[in-house]
Amino acid sequence: MDVSELLDSLNDRQRDVVAAPKQNMLVLAGAGSGKTRVLVQRIAWLMKVENVSPHSILAVTFTNKAAAEMRARVEQTVDGNTHGMWIGTFHGLAHRLLRMHFQEAKLPQSFQVLDSDDQIRLVKRIVRSLELDEKKWPPKQFVWYINGKKDEGLRPQHIDAQFDPSEELFVKVYKAYQDTCDRAGLVDFAELLLRAHELWLHNPELLSHYQQRFAHVLVDEFQDTNAIQYAWLTMLGKAQSKVMIVGDDDQSIYGWRGAKIENIERFLAEYNDAQTIRLEQNYRSTANILNASNKLIGNNSNRMGKELWTDGDAGEKISIYTAFNEIDEARFIAGRIKQWRDNGGKLDEVAILYRSNAQSRLLEEALLQGQLPYRIYGGQRFFERQEIKDALAYLRLINNRDDDAAFERIINTPTRGIGNQTVAIIRDAARGAETTLWQACQQMLQAEQLKGRSAKTITSFINLIDQLEDDSGNLDLDQQANLVINQSGLKAMYQAEKGERAAQRIENLNELVTACQTFESDPELLEEQTPLTSFLTHAALESGESQADEYEAAVQLMTMHSAKGLEFPLVFIAGLEEGMFPSQQSVEEIGRLEEERRLCYVGMTRAMKKLYLCHAESRRLYGQEKYHKASRFLRELPEECVEEIRMQSQVSRPKNVGKFSNTITLETFENTGFKLGQNVKHAKFGEGVVLNYEGSGAQSRIQVNFADVGSKWLVVEYANLQAI
Ligand SMILES: Nc1ncnc2c1ncn2[C@@H]1O[C@H](COP(=O)(O)OP(=O)(O)OP(=O)(O)O)[C@@H](O)[C@H]1O
Ligand SMILES: [Mg+2]
């Protein structure tokens, strides 16, 4: 690309940024206004016009994926040479620095990075070694404390806890943890940033070397930087370097992790020569999508204030779909994606966004059923998640004691004092006797080959599994799962972890109970299989179903948090219900509610051409049917930008949605003549409501919840149902 082309494709404001003289700059602009694009073009401009060496450029973005994309785009624009340029995330760059200067950073050359799971495990060990009661002092609480302090740049010796005995304890754990890490050469995520900051603080010559080297520092998604990142960055970019930061206060969505929007104002105060440039033209979305998003975010207070406009088409209206229940929601989404494909659209142009990972299960199921390849971005498929595999392993072992893989997975999860050594002995014995692990245990116990503590712990594990089977054998599948999750100690184990991640795990476990409740065994196999076996087969098949391979066009599923910076022609947001989104906790606190609204703004502004917003009138959560109101965010959208898709059923249902101007009607199920939510009558079972359906033509089956006999699946052709 030659120089004039670099500017050709830009508007005036964007050009001001790309071709600015060497100076400090803040680009403050809403979603889709080309912030990331001008950042990339600015790098190209510096190289091509200002002859800046790639060696002098440092660019920071929010995710590894964004960093890879940025590098590729720069390479494309400058035809190749980016050698020596540093592009990465804050953590990635800090890691690189520490590797290069491990001595100055006082780290062993072979230091290892601790991921968050490892960190929790280590803190747990410390808590135990200090003989603290884990119930009273959940390890996760210390993890939060430690990471929080590190994010503020504080070491144990900096914290004055003299007058606060409980803080004194936290500092003690922090110190013990840090000593252990230092001895073992372990560095957690927060430590990467803190050490990199201290590297500057304690090595002025090194800092000055890098200050001279990186004449240009560029940061994308600046609104989500935390205190230590800010400090690191400004030390680097204070003296000679020119700093360009790019951000949008309306898209700050990591406050819960210590990100500070105020860093934007702080930057302006500290770099008082910085020029602020606003971009106001949006190139991503249709006018309907853009206007609705603007209106929504307008309900937040304390904004830095931005208006976005587009000269593009109004486009299609945003569709709001009021689903009868969560199954209907998932099926509706899969149906619309099929339509998109049938009309020539590609599957990788489609994203389904949700608030929490647990919501993916039903969507995955509907996509599998519809044979639509999908990929979960930044996360695992439901049945592959750690906590789900743990719970399934218990169910599997109850179902079949010889399932060695399940045995190995849970023998010491939650920890019950069965060490690796004991497990190795059992493994050897099983191999020697050519039997399974479970049987080997029993044989060794009988022959008294296991002694003392091992004998005791193994016996109690065996008793636990037998007891779980006795207690739950006669229960319905969902109750069985619920009992196992609770009595195995799994739930308590995850609860003790506290924090966002643990909360997600608990949500997933609850969702597993729901999955069992709504699971319908294949009626033809019920003679030969217990419902449990048939559910476990279903789970195994679904998790075995590989993710769409890398090059196959696939629908992308992700949380709204991971959708930051991305764009897709077709976007669905699922679960727009009070209590889900905005989440229950956020409703009680104005600051958090505004962060939820920003998250909704981020979600909506991912859409280029068409946006569907979905909510379900009833949803099974934690095994219970819940009626949620439609999210307040739906009511905040301007009527002229939205249309409502709603089935016309005779059932009286809670009226939650504000009145939207345009209503279109969803077709009845293929060939059945019935609709979800419709009241029907059966000669034998009496009256009921249609809940679900599957198959088509002579195969179609329909699920009806009968007032007297509960829910049943019926073959439509033989059921002789009457609409009432
Ligand atoms: N001047 C322009 N002409 C045509 N298309 C443009 C122009 N500027 C940006 N775009 C396109 O608009 C879309 C949004 O741009 P970009 O992703 O850089 O926005 P952003 O401000 O970084 O958004 P976000 O806040 O979501 O990160 C991209 O597809 C980009 O290529
Ligand atoms: Mg961007």
PDB file of N, CA and C in Angstrom, residues 611-659:
ATOM      1  N   LEU A 611     -29.451  -7.602  13.880  1.00  0.00           N
ATOM      2  CA  LEU A 611     -29.321  -7.919  15.303  1.00  0.00           C
ATOM      3  C   LEU A 611     -30.629  -8.499  15.826  1.00  0.00           C
ATOM      4  N   TYR A 612     -30.531  -9.627  16.505  1.00  0.00           N
ATOM      5  CA  TYR A 612     -31.688 -10.212  17.185  1.00  0.00           C
ATOM      6  C   TYR A 612     -31.454 -10.144  18.689  1.00  0.00           C
ATOM      7  N   LEU A 613     -32.445  -9.666  19.407  1.00  0.00           N
ATOM      8  CA  LEU A 613     -32.360  -9.658  20.868  1.00  0.00           C
ATOM      9  C   LEU A 613     -33.421 -10.622  21.385  1.00  0.00           C
ATOM     10  N   CYS A 614     -33.020 -11.604  22.163  1.00  0.00           N
ATOM     11  CA  CYS A 614     -33.976 -12.632  22.562  1.00  0.00           C
ATOM     12  C   CYS A 614     -34.137 -12.693  24.068  1.00  0.00           C
ATOM     13  N   HIS A 615     -35.350 -12.986  24.482  1.00  0.00           N
ATOM     14  CA  HIS A 615     -35.564 -13.283  25.900  1.00  0.00           C
ATOM     15  C   HIS A 615     -36.651 -14.334  26.011  1.00  0.00           C
ATOM     16  N   ALA A 616     -36.637 -15.071  27.116  1.00  0.00           N
ATOM     17  CA  ALA A 616     -37.610 -16.146  27.298  1.00  0.00           C
ATOM     18  C   ALA A 616     -38.533 -15.783  28.452  1.00  0.00           C
ATOM     19  N   GLU A 617     -39.808 -16.095  28.270  1.00  0.00           N
ATOM     20  CA  GLU A 617     -40.763 -15.766  29.322  1.00  0.00           C
ATOM     21  C   GLU A 617     -40.603 -16.683  30.517  1.00  0.00           C
ATOM     22  N   SER A 618     -40.223 -17.926  30.246  1.00  0.00           N
ATOM     23  CA  SER A 618     -39.915 -18.782  31.382  1.00  0.00           C
ATOM     24  C   SER A 618     -38.626 -19.507  31.075  1.00  0.00           C
ATOM     25  N   ARG A 619     -37.912 -19.799  32.117  1.00  0.00           N
ATOM     26  CA  ARG A 619     -36.601 -20.396  31.941  1.00  0.00           C
ATOM     27  C   ARG A 619     -36.342 -21.295  33.127  1.00  0.00           C
ATOM     28  N   ARG A 620     -35.837 -22.474  32.838  1.00  0.00           N
ATOM     29  CA  ARG A 620     -35.449 -23.335  33.942  1.00  0.00           C
ATOM     30  C   ARG A 620     -34.088 -22.928  34.439  1.00  0.00           C
ATOM     31  N   LEU A 621     -34.049 -22.578  35.708  1.00  0.00           N
ATOM     32  CA  LEU A 621     -32.779 -22.217  36.313  1.00  0.00           C
ATOM     33  C   LEU A 621     -32.706 -22.992  37.604  1.00  0.00           C
ATOM     34  N   TYR A 622     -31.581 -23.621  37.843  1.00  0.00           N
ATOM     35  CA  TYR A 622     -31.398 -24.397  39.066  1.00  0.00           C
ATOM     36  C   TYR A 622     -32.554 -25.379  39.240  1.00  0.00           C
ATOM     37  N   GLY A 623     -32.985 -25.959  38.148  1.00  0.00           N
ATOM     38  CA  GLY A 623     -34.030 -26.965  38.241  1.00  0.00           C
ATOM     39  C   GLY A 623     -35.419 -26.402  38.473  1.00  0.00           C
ATOM     40  N   GLN A 624     -35.544 -25.089  38.488  1.00  0.00           N
ATOM     41  CA  GLN A 624     -36.870 -24.527  38.715  1.00  0.00           C
ATOM     42  C   GLN A 624     -37.294 -23.673  37.544  1.00  0.00           C
ATOM     43  N   GLU A 625     -38.597 -23.669  37.329  1.00  0.00           N
ATOM     44  CA  GLU A 625     -39.117 -22.835  36.265  1.00  0.00           C
ATOM     45  C   GLU A 625     -39.230 -21.406  36.791  1.00  0.00           C
ATOM     46  N   LYS A 626     -38.540 -20.473  36.121  1.00  0.00           N
ATOM     47  CA  LYS A 626     -38.587 -19.092  36.602  1.00  0.00           C
ATOM     48  C   LYS A 626     -39.235 -18.213  35.542  1.00  0.00           C
ATOM     49  N   TYR A 627     -40.058 -17.270  36.001  1.00  0.00           N
ATOM     50  CA  TYR A 627     -40.622 -16.298  35.074  1.00  0.00           C
ATOM     51  C   TYR A 627     -39.887 -14.989  35.246  1.00  0.00           C
ATOM     52  N   HIS A 628     -39.198 -14.602  34.209  1.00  0.00           N
ATOM     53  CA  HIS A 628     -38.445 -13.360  34.292  1.00  0.00           C
ATOM     54  C   HIS A 628     -39.095 -12.284  33.447  1.00  0.00           C
ATOM     55  N   LYS A 629     -39.005 -11.068  33.916  1.00  0.00           N
ATOM     56  CA  LYS A 629     -39.442  -9.952  33.075  1.00  0.00           C
ATOM     57  C   LYS A 629     -38.404  -9.739  31.987  1.00  0.00           C
ATOM     58  N   ALA A 630     -38.873  -9.155  30.897  1.00  0.00           N
ATOM     59  CA  ALA A 630     -37.913  -8.800  29.850  1.00  0.00           C
ATOM     60  C   ALA A 630     -36.934  -7.780  30.424  1.00  0.00           C
ATOM     61  N   SER A 631     -35.706  -7.824  29.952  1.00  0.00           N
ATOM     62  CA  SER A 631     -34.676  -6.919  30.450  1.00  0.00           C
ATOM     63  C   SER A 631     -35.073  -5.462  30.252  1.00  0.00           C
ATOM     64  N   ARG A 632     -34.737  -4.631  31.233  1.00  0.00           N
ATOM     65  CA  ARG A 632     -35.022  -3.200  31.102  1.00  0.00           C
ATOM     66  C   ARG A 632     -34.306  -2.628  29.873  1.00  0.00           C
ATOM     67  N   PHE A 633     -33.203  -3.259  29.476  1.00  0.00           N
ATOM     68  CA  PHE A 633     -32.468  -2.735  28.320  1.00  0.00           C
ATOM     69  C   PHE A 633     -33.335  -2.776  27.057  1.00  0.00           C
ATOM     70  N   LEU A 634     -34.225  -3.769  26.970  1.00  0.00           N
ATOM     71  CA  LEU A 634     -35.104  -3.838  25.800  1.00  0.00           C
ATOM     72  C   LEU A 634     -36.053  -2.649  25.787  1.00  0.00           C
ATOM     73  N   ARG A 635     -36.506  -2.287  26.976  1.00  0.00           N
ATOM     74  CA  ARG A 635     -37.458  -1.176  27.044  1.00  0.00           C
ATOM     75  C   ARG A 635     -36.787   0.163  26.788  1.00  0.00           C
ATOM     76  N   GLU A 636     -35.484   0.181  26.887  1.00  0.00           N
ATOM     77  CA  GLU A 636     -34.777   1.443  26.677  1.00  0.00           C
ATOM     78  C   GLU A 636     -34.497   1.717  25.199  1.00  0.00           C
ATOM     79  N   LEU A 637     -34.856   0.769  24.337  1.00  0.00           N
ATOM     80  CA  LEU A 637     -34.561   0.957  22.914  1.00  0.00           C
ATOM     81  C   LEU A 637     -35.685   1.744  22.252  1.00  0.00           C
ATOM     82  N   PRO A 638     -35.354   2.585  21.278  1.00  0.00           N
ATOM     83  CA  PRO A 638     -36.393   3.386  20.623  1.00  0.00           C
ATOM     84  C   PRO A 638     -37.307   2.504  19.767  1.00  0.00           C
ATOM     85  N   GLU A 639     -38.605   2.749  19.873  1.00  0.00           N
ATOM     86  CA  GLU A 639     -39.577   1.909  19.174  1.00  0.00           C
ATOM     87  C   GLU A 639     -39.344   1.835  17.679  1.00  0.00           C
ATOM     88  N   GLU A 640     -38.913   2.973  17.112  1.00  0.00           N
ATOM     89  CA  GLU A 640     -38.821   2.985  15.652  1.00  0.00           C
ATOM     90  C   GLU A 640     -37.686   2.107  15.118  1.00  0.00           C
ATOM     91  N   CYS A 641     -36.797   1.652  15.996  1.00  0.00           N
ATOM     92  CA  CYS A 641     -35.680   0.836  15.514  1.00  0.00           C
ATOM     93  C   CYS A 641     -35.929  -0.656  15.689  1.00  0.00           C
ATOM     94  N   VAL A 642     -37.013  -1.020  16.347  1.00  0.00           N
ATOM     95  CA  VAL A 642     -37.188  -2.433  16.656  1.00  0.00           C
ATOM     96  C   VAL A 642     -38.508  -2.978  16.134  1.00  0.00           C
ATOM     97  N   GLU A 643     -38.537  -4.268  15.936  1.00  0.00           N
ATOM     98  CA  GLU A 643     -39.800  -4.934  15.645  1.00  0.00           C
ATOM     99  C   GLU A 643     -39.863  -6.155  16.551  1.00  0.00           C
ATOM    100  N   GLU A 644     -41.091  -6.546  16.881  1.00  0.00           N
ATOM    101  CA  GLU A 644     -41.237  -7.641  17.798  1.00  0.00           C
ATOM    102  C   GLU A 644     -41.675  -8.878  17.041  1.00  0.00           C
ATOM    103  N   ILE A 645     -40.986  -9.979  17.271  1.00  0.00           N
ATOM    104  CA  ILE A 645     -41.429 -11.240  16.690  1.00  0.00           C
ATOM    105  C   ILE A 645     -42.048 -12.011  17.827  1.00  0.00           C
ATOM    106  N   ARG A 646     -43.269 -12.403  17.675  1.00  0.00           N
ATOM    107  CA  ARG A 646     -43.933 -13.030  18.794  1.00  0.00           C
ATOM    108  C   ARG A 646     -44.948 -14.002  18.261  1.00  0.00           C
ATOM    109  N   MET A 647     -45.026 -15.155  18.907  1.00  0.00           N
ATOM    110  CA  MET A 647     -46.023 -16.108  18.443  1.00  0.00           C
ATOM    111  C   MET A 647     -47.383 -15.669  18.928  1.00  0.00           C
ATOM    112  N   GLN A 648     -48.367 -15.912  18.097  1.00  0.00           N
ATOM    113  CA  GLN A 648     -49.710 -15.556  18.513  1.00  0.00           C
ATOM    114  C   GLN A 648     -50.355 -16.791  19.110  1.00  0.00           C
ATOM    115  N   SER A 649     -50.281 -16.899  20.403  1.00  0.00           N
ATOM    116  CA  SER A 649     -50.897 -18.081  20.995  1.00  0.00           C
ATOM    117  C   SER A 649     -52.055 -17.638  21.862  1.00  0.00           C
ATOM    118  N   GLN A 650     -52.913 -18.598  22.149  1.00  0.00           N
ATOM    119  CA  GLN A 650     -54.084 -18.241  22.937  1.00  0.00           C
ATOM    120  C   GLN A 650     -53.801 -18.294  24.431  1.00  0.00           C
ATOM    121  N   VAL A 651     -52.638 -18.812  24.759  1.00  0.00           N
ATOM    122  CA  VAL A 651     -52.354 -18.984  26.174  1.00  0.00           C
ATOM    123  C   VAL A 651     -52.170 -17.628  26.830  1.00  0.00           C
ATOM    124  N   SER A 652     -52.694 -17.492  28.022  1.00  0.00           N
ATOM    125  CA  SER A 652     -52.437 -16.235  28.691  1.00  0.00           C
ATOM    126  C   SER A 652     -51.065 -16.349  29.331  1.00  0.00           C
ATOM    127  N   ARG A 653     -50.245 -15.388  29.007  1.00  0.00           N
ATOM    128  CA  ARG A 653     -48.904 -15.460  29.540  1.00  0.00           C
ATOM    129  C   ARG A 653     -48.579 -14.130  30.179  1.00  0.00           C
ATOM    130  N   PRO A 654     -47.610 -14.121  31.036  1.00  0.00           N
ATOM    131  CA  PRO A 654     -47.257 -12.842  31.642  1.00  0.00           C
ATOM    132  C   PRO A 654     -46.884 -11.849  30.554  1.00  0.00           C
ATOM    133  N   LYS A 655     -47.429 -10.676  30.652  1.00  0.00           N
ATOM    134  CA  LYS A 655     -47.106  -9.665  29.635  1.00  0.00           C
ATOM    135  C   LYS A 655     -45.970  -8.811  30.174  1.00  0.00           C
ATOM    136  N   ASN A 656     -44.814  -9.040  29.644  1.00  0.00           N
ATOM    137  CA  ASN A 656     -43.656  -8.365  30.213  1.00  0.00           C
ATOM    138  C   ASN A 656     -43.107  -7.261  29.344  1.00  0.00           C
ATOM    139  N   VAL A 657     -43.291  -7.438  28.085  1.00  0.00           N
ATOM    140  CA  VAL A 657     -42.583  -6.564  27.162  1.00  0.00           C
ATOM    141  C   VAL A 657     -43.360  -5.280  26.971  1.00  0.00           C
ATOM    142  N   GLY A 658     -42.628  -4.191  26.856  1.00  0.00           N
ATOM    143  CA  GLY A 658     -43.279  -2.947  26.520  1.00  0.00           C
ATOM    144  C   GLY A 658     -43.883  -3.111  25.135  1.00  0.00           C
ATOM    145  N   LYS A 659     -44.745  -2.227  24.767  1.00  0.00           N
ATOM    146  CA  LYS A 659     -45.362  -2.375  23.450  1.00  0.00           C
ATOM    147  C   LYS A 659     -44.387  -1.942  22.376  1.00  0.00           C
TER     148      LYS A 659
END
